[in-house]
Amino acid sequence: MIQLIKDLFERYGMARYADHAEAFATLYSELLLVNESMNLTAITDPEGVIVRHFIDSLTVVDKIPQNATVIDVGCGGGFPTLPLAIVRPDLTLTALDSTAKKLTFVDRMAKKLSLRVTTLAARAEEIPAYRESFDVCVSRAVARMHLLTELCLPQIKVGGIFIAMKAQSGEEELREALGGIEKLGGRVVATDAFTLADAGERYLITVEKITPTPAAYPRPWGKIKKKPLS
Ligand code: SAM
């Protein structure tokens, strides 16, 4: 497993993280073990997990400033939180999910691998105590962009960034979300499009927070879903 991780990291331009292969191998075996009793991932084959979970999570790594405080909204089984924490010990990560059970796995891995990760069991739209308190927000596979922005932008400081990790519908989702991003105090500063081999198209949409989010947001989830900002 360790050699496969090193080979795939090299193939995907991440050879610089080869020294962490052992930690990723531990993450893989624990993920499979816990996945037997908890639905953390549908992907279980070694190459699939390495590419679609580990490497995909790491595609965002160079966008995050040194020593940043980061919130991962809807981290599920810990992606991208856990891969980021393994290779970037300078970061202070908060892994948020509304399903507390999934966070027990994230806590278990953070302890086992001595990672600087805190978990938070809550809905992203219901954490006023954390408003405008993070440098960076990342989120993968949680909701369409026009819904996700209202969950994520309120949590970032002015001057901070929100990076949405999107698959093939990224461009279309961004068009749908532009009005809402502006209302929430954001401005799109980059859209990086690339292909993660046979895992398909990927988009990293980076939104900078330029003004504070108006107090009316985030609204309760029912309202966000019924009338997405546009
Ligand atoms: N980010 C992980 C990944 O890429 O593997 C998990 C993705 S999973 C498809 C979506 C996760 O988002 C679920 O674990 C769900 O509980 C969480 N989620 C959805 N809406 C949420 C909200 N409003 N606040 C917090 N978590 C939420």
PDB file of C-alpha atoms and ligand atoms in Angstrom:
ATOM      1  CA  MET A   1       0.000   0.000   0.000  1.00  0.00           C
ATOM      2  CA  ILE A   2       2.779   2.439   0.924  1.00  0.00           C
ATOM      3  CA  GLN A   3       4.472   1.939  -2.467  1.00  0.00           C
ATOM      4  CA  LEU A   4       1.157   2.358  -4.320  1.00  0.00           C
ATOM      5  CA  ILE A   5       0.542   5.629  -2.490  1.00  0.00           C
ATOM      6  CA  LYS A   6       4.029   6.858  -3.411  1.00  0.00           C
ATOM      7  CA  ASP A   7       3.567   5.822  -7.064  1.00  0.00           C
ATOM      8  CA  LEU A   8       0.182   7.522  -7.387  1.00  0.00           C
ATOM      9  CA  PHE A   9       1.375  10.661  -5.585  1.00  0.00           C
ATOM     10  CA  GLU A  10       4.200  10.835  -8.110  1.00  0.00           C
ATOM     11  CA  ARG A  11       1.874  10.264 -11.066  1.00  0.00           C
ATOM     12  CA  TYR A  12      -0.429  13.065  -9.904  1.00  0.00           C
ATOM     13  CA  GLY A  13       2.334  15.585  -9.222  1.00  0.00           C
ATOM     14  CA  MET A  14       2.327  15.124  -5.436  1.00  0.00           C
ATOM     15  CA  ALA A  15       5.653  13.335  -5.011  1.00  0.00           C
ATOM     16  CA  ARG A  16       6.596  15.964  -2.418  1.00  0.00           C
ATOM     17  CA  TYR A  17       4.166  14.261  -0.014  1.00  0.00           C
ATOM     18  CA  ALA A  18       5.731  10.784  -0.378  1.00  0.00           C
ATOM     19  CA  ASP A  19       7.141  11.030   3.157  1.00  0.00           C
ATOM     20  CA  HIS A  20       3.565  10.932   4.458  1.00  0.00           C
ATOM     21  CA  ALA A  21       2.724   7.654   2.674  1.00  0.00           C
ATOM     22  CA  GLU A  22       2.710   5.691   5.920  1.00  0.00           C
ATOM     23  CA  ALA A  23       0.135   8.024   7.505  1.00  0.00           C
ATOM     24  CA  PHE A  24      -2.061   7.748   4.397  1.00  0.00           C
ATOM     25  CA  ALA A  25      -1.752   3.945   4.503  1.00  0.00           C
ATOM     26  CA  THR A  26      -2.986   4.026   8.120  1.00  0.00           C
ATOM     27  CA  LEU A  27      -5.853   6.328   7.087  1.00  0.00           C
ATOM     28  CA  TYR A  28      -6.788   3.858   4.335  1.00  0.00           C
ATOM     29  CA  SER A  29      -6.856   0.801   6.580  1.00  0.00           C
ATOM     30  CA  GLU A  30      -8.822   2.598   9.329  1.00  0.00           C
ATOM     31  CA  LEU A  31     -11.282   4.001   6.779  1.00  0.00           C
ATOM     32  CA  LEU A  32     -12.001   0.511   5.480  1.00  0.00           C
ATOM     33  CA  LEU A  33     -12.306  -0.925   8.970  1.00  0.00           C
ATOM     34  CA  VAL A  34     -14.756   1.706  10.214  1.00  0.00           C
ATOM     35  CA  ASN A  35     -16.607   1.722   6.877  1.00  0.00           C
ATOM     36  CA  GLU A  36     -17.797  -1.812   7.656  1.00  0.00           C
ATOM     37  CA  SER A  37     -20.065  -0.450  10.369  1.00  0.00           C
ATOM     38  CA  MET A  38     -20.560   3.167   9.235  1.00  0.00           C
ATOM     39  CA  ASN A  39     -21.233   4.510   5.750  1.00  0.00           C
ATOM     40  CA  LEU A  40     -18.207   6.747   5.213  1.00  0.00           C
ATOM     41  CA  THR A  41     -17.347   6.000   1.587  1.00  0.00           C
ATOM     42  CA  ALA A  42     -18.662   4.038  -1.373  1.00  0.00           C
ATOM     43  CA  ILE A  43     -15.137   3.905  -2.822  1.00  0.00           C
ATOM     44  CA  THR A  44     -13.032   1.228  -1.160  1.00  0.00           C
ATOM     45  CA  ASP A  45     -10.462  -0.047  -3.693  1.00  0.00           C
ATOM     46  CA  PRO A  46      -6.934   1.176  -2.895  1.00  0.00           C
ATOM     47  CA  GLU A  47      -6.379   3.178  -6.099  1.00  0.00           C
ATOM     48  CA  GLY A  48      -9.875   4.678  -5.922  1.00  0.00           C
ATOM     49  CA  VAL A  49      -9.408   5.876  -2.342  1.00  0.00           C
ATOM     50  CA  ILE A  50      -5.912   7.223  -3.013  1.00  0.00           C
ATOM     51  CA  VAL A  51      -6.967   9.183  -6.112  1.00  0.00           C
ATOM     52  CA  ARG A  52     -10.582  10.168  -5.375  1.00  0.00           C
ATOM     53  CA  HIS A  53     -10.212  10.873  -1.671  1.00  0.00           C
ATOM     54  CA  PHE A  54      -6.545  11.507  -0.806  1.00  0.00           C
ATOM     55  CA  ILE A  55      -5.206  13.183  -3.955  1.00  0.00           C
ATOM     56  CA  ASP A  56      -8.490  14.932  -4.738  1.00  0.00           C
ATOM     57  CA  SER A  57      -8.451  16.409  -1.214  1.00  0.00           C
ATOM     58  CA  LEU A  58      -4.875  17.585  -1.718  1.00  0.00           C
ATOM     59  CA  THR A  59      -5.656  19.482  -4.940  1.00  0.00           C
ATOM     60  CA  VAL A  60      -6.595  22.427  -2.740  1.00  0.00           C
ATOM     61  CA  VAL A  61      -3.427  22.379  -0.640  1.00  0.00           C
ATOM     62  CA  ASP A  62      -1.444  25.139  -2.345  1.00  0.00           C
ATOM     63  CA  LYS A  63      -4.349  27.580  -2.176  1.00  0.00           C
ATOM     64  CA  ILE A  64      -4.260  27.660   1.638  1.00  0.00           C
ATOM     65  CA  PRO A  65      -1.944  30.243   3.230  1.00  0.00           C
ATOM     66  CA  GLN A  66       0.631  29.226   5.830  1.00  0.00           C
ATOM     67  CA  ASN A  67      -0.680  28.881   9.422  1.00  0.00           C
ATOM     68  CA  ALA A  68      -4.273  29.497   8.356  1.00  0.00           C
ATOM     69  CA  THR A  69      -7.310  28.584  10.425  1.00  0.00           C
ATOM     70  CA  VAL A  70      -9.504  26.422   8.204  1.00  0.00           C
ATOM     71  CA  ILE A  71     -13.080  25.163   8.453  1.00  0.00           C
ATOM     72  CA  ASP A  72     -14.146  22.174   6.330  1.00  0.00           C
ATOM     73  CA  VAL A  73     -17.918  22.454   5.894  1.00  0.00           C
ATOM     74  CA  GLY A  74     -19.548  19.015   5.563  1.00  0.00           C
ATOM     75  CA  CYS A  75     -16.336  17.038   6.068  1.00  0.00           C
ATOM     76  CA  GLY A  76     -18.161  13.676   6.292  1.00  0.00           C
ATOM     77  CA  GLY A  77     -15.497  11.014   6.843  1.00  0.00           C
ATOM     78  CA  GLY A  78     -12.797  13.700   6.862  1.00  0.00           C
ATOM     79  CA  PHE A  79     -12.254  14.877   3.300  1.00  0.00           C
ATOM     80  CA  PRO A  80     -10.467  17.121   2.613  1.00  0.00           C
ATOM     81  CA  THR A  81      -9.672  17.691   6.348  1.00  0.00           C
ATOM     82  CA  LEU A  82      -7.592  14.582   7.075  1.00  0.00           C
ATOM     83  CA  PRO A  83      -5.293  14.639   4.001  1.00  0.00           C
ATOM     84  CA  LEU A  84      -4.724  18.378   4.522  1.00  0.00           C
ATOM     85  CA  ALA A  85      -3.918  17.884   8.197  1.00  0.00           C
ATOM     86  CA  ILE A  86      -1.433  15.113   7.379  1.00  0.00           C
ATOM     87  CA  VAL A  87       0.619  17.175   4.918  1.00  0.00           C
ATOM     88  CA  ARG A  88       0.094  20.652   6.446  1.00  0.00           C
ATOM     89  CA  PRO A  89       0.785  20.548  10.213  1.00  0.00           C
ATOM     90  CA  ASP A  90       0.917  24.370  10.133  1.00  0.00           C
ATOM     91  CA  LEU A  91      -2.870  24.537   9.650  1.00  0.00           C
ATOM     92  CA  THR A  92      -5.480  24.634  12.416  1.00  0.00           C
ATOM     93  CA  LEU A  93      -8.452  22.701  11.057  1.00  0.00           C
ATOM     94  CA  THR A  94     -12.066  22.577  12.206  1.00  0.00           C
ATOM     95  CA  ALA A  95     -13.977  19.671  10.678  1.00  0.00           C
ATOM     96  CA  LEU A  96     -17.696  20.448  10.703  1.00  0.00           C
ATOM     97  CA  ASP A  97     -20.505  18.068   9.907  1.00  0.00           C
ATOM     98  CA  SER A  98     -24.164  17.807  10.875  1.00  0.00           C
ATOM     99  CA  THR A  99     -23.781  14.032  11.341  1.00  0.00           C
ATOM    100  CA  ALA A 100     -21.972  13.589  14.655  1.00  0.00           C
ATOM    101  CA  LYS A 101     -21.374   9.877  14.026  1.00  0.00           C
ATOM    102  CA  LYS A 102     -19.077  10.543  11.061  1.00  0.00           C
ATOM    103  CA  LEU A 103     -16.988  12.862  13.201  1.00  0.00           C
ATOM    104  CA  THR A 104     -16.092  10.015  15.558  1.00  0.00           C
ATOM    105  CA  PHE A 105     -13.950   8.674  12.696  1.00  0.00           C
ATOM    106  CA  VAL A 106     -12.316  12.068  12.148  1.00  0.00           C
ATOM    107  CA  ASP A 107     -11.569  12.334  15.885  1.00  0.00           C
ATOM    108  CA  ARG A 108     -10.181   8.803  15.922  1.00  0.00           C
ATOM    109  CA  MET A 109      -7.802   9.569  13.030  1.00  0.00           C
ATOM    110  CA  ALA A 110      -6.778  12.937  14.451  1.00  0.00           C
ATOM    111  CA  LYS A 111      -5.782  11.189  17.676  1.00  0.00           C
ATOM    112  CA  LYS A 112      -4.073   8.239  15.975  1.00  0.00           C
ATOM    113  CA  LEU A 113      -2.021  10.421  13.615  1.00  0.00           C
ATOM    114  CA  SER A 114      -1.557  13.373  16.039  1.00  0.00           C
ATOM    115  CA  LEU A 115      -3.271  15.836  13.706  1.00  0.00           C
ATOM    116  CA  ARG A 116      -4.262  19.382  14.553  1.00  0.00           C
ATOM    117  CA  VAL A 117      -7.983  18.850  13.887  1.00  0.00           C
ATOM    118  CA  THR A 118     -10.998  19.779  16.027  1.00  0.00           C
ATOM    119  CA  THR A 119     -14.431  18.438  15.156  1.00  0.00           C
ATOM    120  CA  LEU A 120     -17.692  20.340  15.380  1.00  0.00           C
ATOM    121  CA  ALA A 121     -21.038  18.543  15.160  1.00  0.00           C
ATOM    122  CA  ALA A 122     -23.442  21.190  13.886  1.00  0.00           C
ATOM    123  CA  ARG A 123     -25.183  22.506  10.823  1.00  0.00           C
ATOM    124  CA  ALA A 124     -23.084  25.139   9.054  1.00  0.00           C
ATOM    125  CA  GLU A 125     -25.965  27.628   9.005  1.00  0.00           C
ATOM    126  CA  GLU A 126     -26.384  27.319  12.788  1.00  0.00           C
ATOM    127  CA  ILE A 127     -22.962  28.316  14.187  1.00  0.00           C
ATOM    128  CA  PRO A 128     -23.208  32.052  14.998  1.00  0.00           C
ATOM    129  CA  ALA A 129     -20.370  31.735  17.527  1.00  0.00           C
ATOM    130  CA  TYR A 130     -17.984  30.996  14.641  1.00  0.00           C
ATOM    131  CA  ARG A 131     -19.124  33.831  12.390  1.00  0.00           C
ATOM    132  CA  GLU A 132     -16.292  35.538  10.489  1.00  0.00           C
ATOM    133  CA  SER A 133     -13.666  33.656  12.470  1.00  0.00           C
ATOM    134  CA  PHE A 134     -11.768  31.514   9.909  1.00  0.00           C
ATOM    135  CA  ASP A 135      -9.101  32.460   7.373  1.00  0.00           C
ATOM    136  CA  VAL A 136     -10.236  29.768   4.961  1.00  0.00           C
ATOM    137  CA  CYS A 137     -13.309  27.623   4.322  1.00  0.00           C
ATOM    138  CA  VAL A 138     -13.111  24.512   2.146  1.00  0.00           C
ATOM    139  CA  SER A 139     -15.983  22.261   1.153  1.00  0.00           C
ATOM    140  CA  ARG A 140     -16.269  19.194  -1.075  1.00  0.00           C
ATOM    141  CA  ALA A 141     -19.402  17.397  -2.291  1.00  0.00           C
ATOM    142  CA  VAL A 142     -21.864  19.070   0.075  1.00  0.00           C
ATOM    143  CA  ALA A 143     -24.376  21.169  -1.915  1.00  0.00           C
ATOM    144  CA  ARG A 144     -24.745  23.100  -5.146  1.00  0.00           C
ATOM    145  CA  MET A 145     -22.714  26.279  -5.191  1.00  0.00           C
ATOM    146  CA  HIS A 146     -25.672  28.698  -4.785  1.00  0.00           C
ATOM    147  CA  LEU A 147     -26.650  26.913  -1.552  1.00  0.00           C
ATOM    148  CA  LEU A 148     -23.112  26.235  -0.369  1.00  0.00           C
ATOM    149  CA  THR A 149     -22.031  29.891  -0.466  1.00  0.00           C
ATOM    150  CA  GLU A 150     -24.614  30.774   2.192  1.00  0.00           C
ATOM    151  CA  LEU A 151     -23.269  27.984   4.432  1.00  0.00           C
ATOM    152  CA  CYS A 152     -19.629  28.947   3.936  1.00  0.00           C
ATOM    153  CA  LEU A 153     -19.075  32.664   3.340  1.00  0.00           C
ATOM    154  CA  PRO A 154     -20.502  33.826   6.712  1.00  0.00           C
ATOM    155  CA  GLN A 155     -17.821  31.816   8.554  1.00  0.00           C
ATOM    156  CA  ILE A 156     -14.847  33.563   6.913  1.00  0.00           C
ATOM    157  CA  LYS A 157     -13.109  36.734   8.057  1.00  0.00           C
ATOM    158  CA  VAL A 158     -13.012  39.683   5.682  1.00  0.00           C
ATOM    159  CA  GLY A 159      -9.853  39.063   3.622  1.00  0.00           C
ATOM    160  CA  GLY A 160     -10.269  35.304   3.956  1.00  0.00           C
ATOM    161  CA  ILE A 161     -11.143  32.823   1.202  1.00  0.00           C
ATOM    162  CA  PHE A 162     -13.718  30.137   0.510  1.00  0.00           C
ATOM    163  CA  ILE A 163     -12.619  27.348  -1.832  1.00  0.00           C
ATOM    164  CA  ALA A 164     -15.407  25.211  -3.283  1.00  0.00           C
ATOM    165  CA  MET A 165     -14.170  21.849  -4.576  1.00  0.00           C
ATOM    166  CA  LYS A 166     -16.442  20.970  -7.461  1.00  0.00           C
ATOM    167  CA  ALA A 167     -16.754  18.265 -10.114  1.00  0.00           C
ATOM    168  CA  GLN A 168     -17.969  18.582 -13.708  1.00  0.00           C
ATOM    169  CA  SER A 169     -20.919  20.912 -13.013  1.00  0.00           C
ATOM    170  CA  GLY A 170     -18.627  23.504 -11.374  1.00  0.00           C
ATOM    171  CA  GLU A 171     -18.855  26.168 -14.083  1.00  0.00           C
ATOM    172  CA  GLU A 172     -22.609  25.974 -14.374  1.00  0.00           C
ATOM    173  CA  GLU A 173     -22.990  26.012 -10.580  1.00  0.00           C
ATOM    174  CA  LEU A 174     -20.808  29.097 -10.366  1.00  0.00           C
ATOM    175  CA  ARG A 175     -22.957  31.015 -12.881  1.00  0.00           C
ATOM    176  CA  GLU A 176     -26.003  30.198 -10.753  1.00  0.00           C
ATOM    177  CA  ALA A 177     -24.230  31.426  -7.586  1.00  0.00           C
ATOM    178  CA  LEU A 178     -22.678  34.733  -8.685  1.00  0.00           C
ATOM    179  CA  GLY A 179     -25.499  36.984  -7.405  1.00  0.00           C
ATOM    180  CA  GLY A 180     -25.527  35.271  -4.022  1.00  0.00           C
ATOM    181  CA  ILE A 181     -21.747  35.467  -3.657  1.00  0.00           C
ATOM    182  CA  GLU A 182     -21.950  39.252  -4.075  1.00  0.00           C
ATOM    183  CA  LYS A 183     -24.819  39.568  -1.564  1.00  0.00           C
ATOM    184  CA  LEU A 184     -22.820  37.583   0.994  1.00  0.00           C
ATOM    185  CA  GLY A 185     -19.775  39.848   0.672  1.00  0.00           C
ATOM    186  CA  GLY A 186     -17.691  37.731  -1.686  1.00  0.00           C
ATOM    187  CA  ARG A 187     -15.920  38.076  -5.017  1.00  0.00           C
ATOM    188  CA  VAL A 188     -14.718  35.217  -7.204  1.00  0.00           C
ATOM    189  CA  VAL A 189     -10.951  35.526  -7.582  1.00  0.00           C
ATOM    190  CA  ALA A 190     -10.055  32.264  -9.342  1.00  0.00           C
ATOM    191  CA  THR A 191     -11.573  29.261 -11.057  1.00  0.00           C
ATOM    192  CA  ASP A 192      -9.049  26.470 -11.577  1.00  0.00           C
ATOM    193  CA  ALA A 193     -10.222  23.755 -13.934  1.00  0.00           C
ATOM    194  CA  PHE A 194      -8.337  20.490 -14.352  1.00  0.00           C
ATOM    195  CA  THR A 195      -8.845  16.785 -14.922  1.00  0.00           C
ATOM    196  CA  LEU A 196      -8.108  14.265 -12.209  1.00  0.00           C
ATOM    197  CA  ALA A 197      -7.394  11.457 -14.726  1.00  0.00           C
ATOM    198  CA  ASP A 198     -10.336   9.049 -14.948  1.00  0.00           C
ATOM    199  CA  ALA A 199     -11.910  10.591 -11.827  1.00  0.00           C
ATOM    200  CA  GLY A 200     -12.989  13.374 -14.232  1.00  0.00           C
ATOM    201  CA  GLU A 201     -13.217  17.150 -14.350  1.00  0.00           C
ATOM    202  CA  ARG A 202     -12.571  19.240 -11.284  1.00  0.00           C
ATOM    203  CA  TYR A 203     -13.031  22.926 -10.447  1.00  0.00           C
ATOM    204  CA  LEU A 204     -11.584  24.808  -7.525  1.00  0.00           C
ATOM    205  CA  ILE A 205     -13.604  27.984  -7.181  1.00  0.00           C
ATOM    206  CA  THR A 206     -11.932  30.543  -4.927  1.00  0.00           C
ATOM    207  CA  VAL A 207     -14.070  33.319  -3.453  1.00  0.00           C
ATOM    208  CA  GLU A 208     -12.506  36.129  -1.462  1.00  0.00           C
ATOM    209  CA  LYS A 209     -14.531  37.795   1.271  1.00  0.00           C
ATOM    210  CA  ILE A 210     -14.341  41.519   0.614  1.00  0.00           C
ATOM    211  CA  THR A 211     -17.054  42.885   2.931  1.00  0.00           C
ATOM    212  CA  PRO A 212     -18.780  41.469   6.035  1.00  0.00           C
ATOM    213  CA  THR A 213     -21.748  39.178   5.357  1.00  0.00           C
ATOM    214  CA  PRO A 214     -25.029  41.004   6.129  1.00  0.00           C
ATOM    215  CA  ALA A 215     -26.602  39.867   9.427  1.00  0.00           C
ATOM    216  CA  ALA A 216     -29.618  38.404   7.613  1.00  0.00           C
ATOM    217  CA  TYR A 217     -27.435  35.494   6.397  1.00  0.00           C
ATOM    218  CA  PRO A 218     -27.213  32.584   6.749  1.00  0.00           C
ATOM    219  CA  ARG A 219     -30.957  31.901   6.766  1.00  0.00           C
ATOM    220  CA  PRO A 220     -32.418  28.632   8.091  1.00  0.00           C
ATOM    221  CA  TRP A 221     -31.751  25.682   5.744  1.00  0.00           C
ATOM    222  CA  GLY A 222     -35.413  25.438   4.652  1.00  0.00           C
ATOM    223  CA  LYS A 223     -35.263  29.012   3.356  1.00  0.00           C
ATOM    224  CA  ILE A 224     -31.848  28.609   1.730  1.00  0.00           C
ATOM    225  CA  LYS A 225     -33.106  25.564  -0.157  1.00  0.00           C
ATOM    226  CA  LYS A 226     -36.500  27.041  -1.087  1.00  0.00           C
ATOM    227  CA  LYS A 227     -35.136  30.368  -2.276  1.00  0.00           C
ATOM    228  CA  PRO A 228     -31.411  30.161  -3.054  1.00  0.00           C
ATOM    229  CA  LEU A 229     -29.711  33.548  -3.310  1.00  0.00           C
ATOM    230  CA  SER A 230     -29.361  34.756  -6.873  1.00  0.00           C
TER     231      SER A 230
HETATM  232  N1  SAM B   1     -16.779  16.344   2.255  1.00  0.00           N
HETATM  233  C1  SAM B   1     -16.865  14.914   2.384  1.00  0.00           C
HETATM  234  C2  SAM B   1     -16.286  14.239   1.163  1.00  0.00           C
HETATM  235  O1  SAM B   1     -16.035  14.935   0.177  1.00  0.00           O
HETATM  236  O2  SAM B   1     -16.087  13.012   1.194  1.00  0.00           O
HETATM  237  C3  SAM B   1     -18.307  14.453   2.650  1.00  0.00           C
HETATM  238  C4  SAM B   1     -19.274  14.673   1.535  1.00  0.00           C
HETATM  239  S1  SAM B   1     -20.877  14.062   1.923  1.00  0.00           S
HETATM  240  C5  SAM B   1     -21.487  13.716   0.335  1.00  0.00           C
HETATM  241  C6  SAM B   1     -21.737  15.521   2.423  1.00  0.00           C
HETATM  242  C7  SAM B   1     -21.634  15.802   3.916  1.00  0.00           C
HETATM  243  O3  SAM B   1     -22.132  17.113   4.170  1.00  0.00           O
HETATM  244  C8  SAM B   1     -22.449  14.847   4.761  1.00  0.00           C
HETATM  245  O4  SAM B   1     -21.607  14.233   5.709  1.00  0.00           O
HETATM  246  C9  SAM B   1     -23.501  15.729   5.432  1.00  0.00           C
HETATM  247  O5  SAM B   1     -23.800  15.329   6.741  1.00  0.00           O
HETATM  248  C10 SAM B   1     -22.821  17.094   5.396  1.00  0.00           C
HETATM  249  N2  SAM B   1     -23.741  18.261   5.390  1.00  0.00           N
HETATM  250  C11 SAM B   1     -24.726  18.523   4.496  1.00  0.00           C
HETATM  251  N3  SAM B   1     -25.339  19.694   4.797  1.00  0.00           N
HETATM  252  C12 SAM B   1     -24.703  20.184   5.897  1.00  0.00           C
HETATM  253  C13 SAM B   1     -24.875  21.380   6.690  1.00  0.00           C
HETATM  254  N4  SAM B   1     -25.811  22.271   6.408  1.00  0.00           N
HETATM  255  N5  SAM B   1     -24.051  21.567   7.735  1.00  0.00           N
HETATM  256  C14 SAM B   1     -23.092  20.649   8.029  1.00  0.00           C
HETATM  257  N6  SAM B   1     -22.894  19.515   7.327  1.00  0.00           N
HETATM  258  C15 SAM B   1     -23.681  19.278   6.273  1.00  0.00           C
END
